[in-house]
Amino acid sequence: MVLVSAARDYINRMLQDISGMKVLILDSYTISIVSVVYSQSELLQKEVFLVELVESISMSRESMSHLKAVCFLRPISENIQHLRRQLASPRFGEYHLFFSNILKDTQIHILADSDEQEIVQQLQEFYADFVAVDPYHFTLNIQSNHTYMLPAVVDPSNWQHLCDRVVDGIAAVFLALKRRPIIRYQSKSDIAKRVAHETAKLMYQQESGLFDFRRTEVSPLLLVIDRRDDPVTPLLNQWTYQAMVHELIGIQDNKVDLRNMGKFSKDQQEVVLSSEQDSFFKSNMYENFGDIGMNIKHLVDEFQQISKSNQNIQTIEDMAKFVDNYPEYRQMHGNVSKHVTLVTEMSKIVEERKLMLVSQTEQELACNGGEVTAFEAVKNLLDNENLSEIDRLRLVMLYALRYEKEKPVNLMNLCNKLASQSAKYKPGLVQFLLKQAGVDKRSGDLFGNRDLLNIARNMARGLKGVENVYTQHQPFLFQTMENIVKGRLKDTEYPYVGNHFQQGRPQDVVIFIVGGTTYEESRSVALQNASNSGTRFILGGSVVLNSKRFLKDLEEAQRITRSSPSVI
Amino acid sequence: MATRNRTLIYKKYRDALKSVRVPSSSSPSSSSPSTSSGASGPVIELVSTSLLNPNRSYAPLSTEDPGNSSKGALTVGLPPAWVDVSEEIAANVQRARTKMAELTKAHAKALMPSFGDGKEDQRLIEGLTLEITNLIRKSEKQLQKLSAGGPSEDSNIRKNVQRSLATDLQNLSMELRKKQSTYLKRLRQQKDGQDGVDLEMNGSRSRMEDDDLDNMVFNEHQMAKLKKSEAFTVEREREIQQVVESVNELAQIMKDLSVLVIDQGTIVDRIDYNIQNVASTVEEGLKQLQKAERTQKKGGMVKCATVLIIMCFIMLVLLILKEIFL
């Protein structure tokens, strides 16, 4: 609840002291921030009768001076320019400005200069600069995410821009939680190091007054890691509800867009999957596909019973009861249709792409040993014509990540096979991935085959057998979290920034993955938090990845690297 | 939850920049870029002087004030007419709520066993219920008036205001019906209880009296009691019928209102979805208007009308000529 309630509190405070009819002005970033935590009907209760984007308010000539404008924007130069134009020829009676992050003095100057009619009543910084998709999971929806894979020299301005945005987002999270953390970062990643140092500079030097909160016994921990330390998790196909919907269809700001998937009725073309508003989703978002099917069947049976009793109206009392319960009935109907539609679509996709077959091999590549069987399996699947290109590519990539050193010849064969089969395959993509996230670049022991202890553990697990072949993979983040809880995170792999030091185990940990998180990892975090180990984890990333997005970032980075002269 | 208030700094900058801008305040909007670049130099000096001499910096402001207040008056405009309608509806809702509280008290009083006839209680309850139902019905009719045609920003606000008031009205009517149904139930229980008691009394009486001499007297007594309880039953029956009628009416209103109210948790309740829709409907509306304009212009109707008018003029001229020459 932590992140969602923090964002909601900010918005409540913005709206509570201003009486009368209001218009809420947002920009393209803050609209995501607000939409995931606040609903339209709640805005109506607070007398906000219009919501507009800052870029389009100047376009209309209508002057509505009986409305008070509440602006919630990110402090970027485009917004300041839009505001300048507005303040010069204002459309609304009063303006209350709230910015989602720290303003620069020059920006305040510019605004003060254009406010000749003195219509700005207040100017405040409310640090809700993150999209709280789940109670313990936030994202920053950064468009140019692929920049993290490039070295700084290739595109310095974009690289700096990405770092700045990440630092702003992390700072906002800690300001919302009112804590100042000790910072650790992944040693082998330049961008993680840069983000960690800049965040430390911001929190301890530049704005130390702002971050000077009440010190608790054990400081919280901020851990900045790089996506490339665990490239396996985004490539795998998922079988738990939320992760699966994102992987197969795509979730953006808790909305699922089904318009490309076929013909649906008007109210099922876009649906909302939010654990806050949908109790069925809340209890099923981390369950695997088989269990979901059963639970949906129960839900549908319940609903059918209720609708049957509704058809049986005989006395006036029955009628009154029906009308009483009608809103709930309608909501339940919508909810049931939504889940049934989603599961039907996903089953269709699983069937078309033969994902059961593919996923089995994927999981074995990710978890167990056995190079020979793996090679055979991948080769056979590549021969299978029904597989889509993205699935083929993923299989080869997983094989490459696992066995790049053991049998390079086999890997070469597979790559050649892949290139010959699909025309759209960009040659060298697999090699590019290995260059980015290969064994030499990773610091952690992703496959558990580096030190003896891990090998023994893997063998024990293999002997014990797994309950479900499709969900046997644990993201690497799980091990990292365990290490943090037990205080076993190595200093050499995850050094501290400056002279920070952690005594004892932290009680609050924010893990930020530069490059993006996945819903499988957020599930891991949620389950870890539910186990009450005394430490509360919050996960954040620059985007929320699925395999399509990860591959897109990879291709984009490869394209830029190829066309850039400054890379060897 | 940390926040930081920059209003003071902002106001300081604004005042400082305003005093620099005083000489060139004739065309504020066009000269803002020039004043900002021109003011960046002297701003620093002015800020320092204002810190040293706080009293001095207020002097130019006081002369600026009348100008400002006139500008200020422009910004506080009059709201459009439909806002009055919405305020009226809101006031009605408030009134209905207070009446509802009174109704609860009246219900409780009527259900308590009393010595009196209870007729005034009944009348009070009926009166209150009728008033509340009328208020809700009136508000609902006025609510329909709020819907506007044509895509414009104003229409979005109207739609949203409508939705919010519709939610309030729906909640109000649901509350009223719940209260009525509980009252009804308790009333029925009481009535059955009373009849049961009467019947019991009658039954025991008839069992106790076997004497023929006393039969006549007791039969009359019995008859009187029966008649009274019959009248009582009829009365209660009528009341229950009335309450049921108002329940049905409210059910109808609720159905109408539920079309206007947003379902929680669906896509329509999302702010970003509504903004996308607004943008697309406004564009659509513009396209439709343009198309309509074009078709109208091209339309054969215009041509026909012009031809007819020309013909009329020609005929008129011919008529006049005929009159002159004949």
CSV table of N, CA and C in Angstrom, one decimal, chain A residues 163-234:
chain,number,residue,atom,x,y,z
A,163,CYS,N,20.0,9.2,-16.7
A,163,CYS,CA,20.5,9.2,-15.4
A,163,CYS,C,19.7,10.2,-14.5
A,164,ASP,N,19.5,11.4,-15.1
A,164,ASP,CA,18.8,12.4,-14.3
A,164,ASP,C,17.4,12.0,-14.0
A,165,ARG,N,16.7,11.5,-15.0
A,165,ARG,CA,15.4,11.1,-14.8
A,165,ARG,C,15.3,10.0,-13.7
A,166,VAL,N,16.2,9.0,-13.7
A,166,VAL,CA,16.2,8.0,-12.7
A,166,VAL,C,16.5,8.5,-11.3
A,167,VAL,N,17.5,9.5,-11.3
A,167,VAL,CA,17.8,10.0,-10.0
A,167,VAL,C,16.6,10.8,-9.4
A,168,ASP,N,15.9,11.6,-10.3
A,168,ASP,CA,14.7,12.3,-9.9
A,168,ASP,C,13.6,11.4,-9.3
A,169,GLY,N,13.4,10.3,-10.1
A,169,GLY,CA,12.4,9.3,-9.7
A,169,GLY,C,12.7,8.7,-8.3
A,170,ILE,N,14.0,8.3,-8.1
A,170,ILE,CA,14.4,7.7,-6.8
A,170,ILE,C,14.3,8.7,-5.7
A,171,ALA,N,14.7,9.9,-6.0
A,171,ALA,CA,14.6,11.0,-4.9
A,171,ALA,C,13.2,11.2,-4.5
A,172,ALA,N,12.3,11.2,-5.5
A,172,ALA,CA,10.9,11.4,-5.2
A,172,ALA,C,10.3,10.3,-4.3
A,173,VAL,N,10.7,9.0,-4.6
A,173,VAL,CA,10.2,7.9,-3.8
A,173,VAL,C,10.7,8.1,-2.4
A,174,PHE,N,11.9,8.5,-2.2
A,174,PHE,CA,12.4,8.6,-0.8
A,174,PHE,C,11.8,9.8,-0.1
A,175,LEU,N,11.5,10.9,-0.9
A,175,LEU,CA,10.9,12.0,-0.2
A,175,LEU,C,9.4,11.7,0.1
A,176,ALA,N,8.8,10.9,-0.7
A,176,ALA,CA,7.4,10.5,-0.4
A,176,ALA,C,7.4,9.6,0.9
A,177,LEU,N,8.5,8.8,1.0
A,177,LEU,CA,8.6,7.9,2.2
A,177,LEU,C,9.2,8.6,3.4
A,178,LYS,N,9.7,9.8,3.2
A,178,LYS,CA,10.4,10.6,4.2
A,178,LYS,C,11.6,9.8,4.8
A,179,ARG,N,12.4,9.3,4.0
A,179,ARG,CA,13.6,8.6,4.5
A,179,ARG,C,14.8,9.0,3.6
A,180,ARG,N,16.0,8.9,4.2
A,180,ARG,CA,17.2,9.1,3.5
A,180,ARG,C,18.0,7.8,3.6
A,181,PRO,N,18.4,7.2,2.5
A,181,PRO,CA,18.9,5.8,2.5
A,181,PRO,C,20.4,5.8,2.4
A,182,ILE,N,20.9,4.6,2.7
A,182,ILE,CA,22.3,4.3,2.4
A,182,ILE,C,22.3,3.7,1.1
A,183,ILE,N,23.3,4.0,0.3
A,183,ILE,CA,23.2,3.6,-1.1
A,183,ILE,C,24.3,2.6,-1.5
A,184,ARG,N,23.9,1.5,-2.1
A,184,ARG,CA,24.8,0.5,-2.7
A,184,ARG,C,24.5,0.3,-4.1
A,185,TYR,N,25.5,-0.1,-4.9
A,185,TYR,CA,25.2,-0.2,-6.3
A,185,TYR,C,26.0,-1.4,-6.9
A,186,GLN,N,25.6,-1.8,-8.1
A,186,GLN,CA,26.3,-3.0,-8.7
A,186,GLN,C,27.6,-2.5,-9.2
A,187,SER,N,28.7,-3.2,-8.8
A,187,SER,CA,30.0,-2.7,-9.2
A,187,SER,C,30.3,-2.7,-10.6
A,188,LYS,N,29.8,-3.8,-11.3
A,188,LYS,CA,30.2,-3.9,-12.7
A,188,LYS,C,29.5,-3.1,-13.7
A,189,SER,N,28.5,-2.3,-13.2
A,189,SER,CA,27.7,-1.5,-14.1
A,189,SER,C,28.0,0.0,-14.0
A,190,ASP,N,28.4,0.6,-15.1
A,190,ASP,CA,28.7,2.0,-15.1
A,190,ASP,C,27.5,2.9,-14.8
A,191,ILE,N,26.4,2.6,-15.4
A,191,ILE,CA,25.3,3.4,-15.2
A,191,ILE,C,24.7,3.3,-13.8
A,192,ALA,N,24.8,2.1,-13.2
A,192,ALA,CA,24.3,2.0,-11.9
A,192,ALA,C,25.2,2.8,-10.9
A,193,LYS,N,26.5,2.7,-11.2
A,193,LYS,CA,27.4,3.5,-10.4
A,193,LYS,C,27.1,5.0,-10.5
A,194,ARG,N,26.9,5.4,-11.7
A,194,ARG,CA,26.6,6.8,-11.9
A,194,ARG,C,25.4,7.3,-11.2
A,195,VAL,N,24.3,6.5,-11.4
A,195,VAL,CA,23.0,6.8,-10.7
A,195,VAL,C,23.2,6.9,-9.2
A,196,ALA,N,24.0,5.9,-8.7
A,196,ALA,CA,24.1,5.8,-7.2
A,196,ALA,C,24.9,7.0,-6.7
A,197,HIS,N,25.9,7.4,-7.4
A,197,HIS,CA,26.7,8.6,-7.0
A,197,HIS,C,25.9,9.9,-7.1
A,198,GLU,N,25.2,10.0,-8.2
A,198,GLU,CA,24.4,11.2,-8.3
A,198,GLU,C,23.3,11.3,-7.3
A,199,THR,N,22.7,10.2,-7.0
A,199,THR,CA,21.6,10.2,-6.0
A,199,THR,C,22.2,10.6,-4.6
A,200,ALA,N,23.4,10.0,-4.3
A,200,ALA,CA,24.1,10.4,-3.0
A,200,ALA,C,24.4,11.9,-3.0
A,201,LYS,N,24.9,12.4,-4.1
A,201,LYS,CA,25.2,13.8,-4.1
A,201,LYS,C,23.9,14.7,-3.9
A,202,LEU,N,22.8,14.3,-4.5
A,202,LEU,CA,21.6,15.0,-4.4
A,202,LEU,C,21.1,15.0,-2.9
A,203,MET,N,21.1,13.8,-2.4
A,203,MET,CA,20.5,13.6,-1.0
A,203,MET,C,21.4,14.1,0.1
A,204,TYR,N,22.7,14.0,-0.1
A,204,TYR,CA,23.6,14.4,1.0
A,204,TYR,C,24.3,15.7,0.9
A,205,GLN,N,24.3,16.3,-0.3
A,205,GLN,CA,25.0,17.5,-0.5
A,205,GLN,C,24.1,18.6,-1.0
A,206,GLN,N,23.6,18.4,-2.2
A,206,GLN,CA,22.9,19.5,-2.9
A,206,GLN,C,21.6,19.9,-2.1
A,207,GLU,N,20.8,18.9,-1.8
A,207,GLU,CA,19.5,19.2,-1.1
A,207,GLU,C,19.5,18.6,0.2
A,208,SER,N,20.6,18.7,1.0
A,208,SER,CA,20.6,17.9,2.2
A,208,SER,C,19.6,18.4,3.2
A,209,GLY,N,19.2,19.7,3.1
A,209,GLY,CA,18.2,20.2,4.0
A,209,GLY,C,16.9,19.5,3.8
A,210,LEU,N,16.5,19.3,2.5
A,210,LEU,CA,15.3,18.7,2.1
A,210,LEU,C,15.2,17.3,2.6
A,211,PHE,N,16.3,16.6,2.6
A,211,PHE,CA,16.3,15.2,2.9
A,211,PHE,C,16.6,14.9,4.3
A,212,ASP,N,16.7,16.0,5.1
A,212,ASP,CA,17.1,15.8,6.5
A,212,ASP,C,16.0,15.3,7.4
A,213,PHE,N,15.7,14.0,7.3
A,213,PHE,CA,14.6,13.5,8.1
A,213,PHE,C,15.0,12.9,9.4
A,214,ARG,N,14.1,12.6,10.2
A,214,ARG,CA,14.4,12.0,11.5
A,214,ARG,C,15.1,10.7,11.3
A,215,ARG,N,16.2,10.6,11.9
A,215,ARG,CA,17.1,9.4,11.7
A,215,ARG,C,16.6,8.2,12.5
A,216,THR,N,16.4,7.1,11.8
A,216,THR,CA,16.0,5.9,12.6
A,216,THR,C,17.2,5.1,12.9
A,217,GLU,N,17.0,4.1,13.7
A,217,GLU,CA,18.2,3.3,14.2
A,217,GLU,C,18.9,2.6,13.0
A,218,VAL,N,18.1,2.0,12.1
A,218,VAL,CA,18.7,1.4,11.0
A,218,VAL,C,18.3,2.1,9.7
A,219,SER,N,19.2,2.6,9.0
A,219,SER,CA,18.8,3.4,7.8
A,219,SER,C,18.3,2.5,6.7
A,220,PRO,N,17.4,3.0,5.9
A,220,PRO,CA,17.0,2.1,4.8
A,220,PRO,C,18.1,2.0,3.8
A,221,LEU,N,17.9,1.1,2.8
A,221,LEU,CA,18.9,0.8,1.9
A,221,LEU,C,18.4,1.0,0.5
A,222,LEU,N,19.2,1.7,-0.4
A,222,LEU,CA,18.8,1.8,-1.8
A,222,LEU,C,19.8,1.0,-2.5
A,223,LEU,N,19.4,0.0,-3.3
A,223,LEU,CA,20.3,-0.8,-4.1
A,223,LEU,C,20.0,-0.5,-5.6
A,224,VAL,N,21.0,-0.1,-6.3
A,224,VAL,CA,20.8,0.2,-7.7
A,224,VAL,C,21.5,-0.9,-8.5
A,225,ILE,N,20.7,-1.6,-9.3
A,225,ILE,CA,21.3,-2.7,-10.1
A,225,ILE,C,21.0,-2.5,-11.5
A,226,ASP,N,21.6,-3.3,-12.3
A,226,ASP,CA,21.5,-3.2,-13.8
A,226,ASP,C,20.7,-4.4,-14.3
A,227,ARG,N,19.9,-4.1,-15.3
A,227,ARG,CA,19.0,-5.2,-15.8
A,227,ARG,C,19.9,-6.3,-16.4
A,228,ARG,N,21.1,-5.9,-17.0
A,228,ARG,CA,21.9,-6.8,-17.7
A,228,ARG,C,22.5,-7.9,-16.8
A,229,ASP,N,22.4,-7.7,-15.5
A,229,ASP,CA,22.9,-8.7,-14.6
A,229,ASP,C,21.9,-9.9,-14.5
A,230,ASP,N,20.7,-9.7,-15.0
A,230,ASP,CA,19.8,-10.8,-15.1
A,230,ASP,C,19.0,-10.7,-16.4
A,231,PRO,N,19.6,-11.0,-17.5
A,231,PRO,CA,18.8,-10.9,-18.7
A,231,PRO,C,17.9,-12.0,-19.0
A,232,VAL,N,17.9,-13.1,-18.1
A,232,VAL,CA,17.1,-14.2,-18.4
A,232,VAL,C,15.6,-13.9,-18.1
A,233,THR,N,15.4,-13.3,-16.9
A,233,THR,CA,14.0,-13.1,-16.5
A,233,THR,C,13.1,-12.4,-17.6
A,234,PRO,N,13.5,-11.3,-18.2
A,234,PRO,CA,12.6,-10.7,-19.2
A,234,PRO,C,12.4,-11.5,-20.4
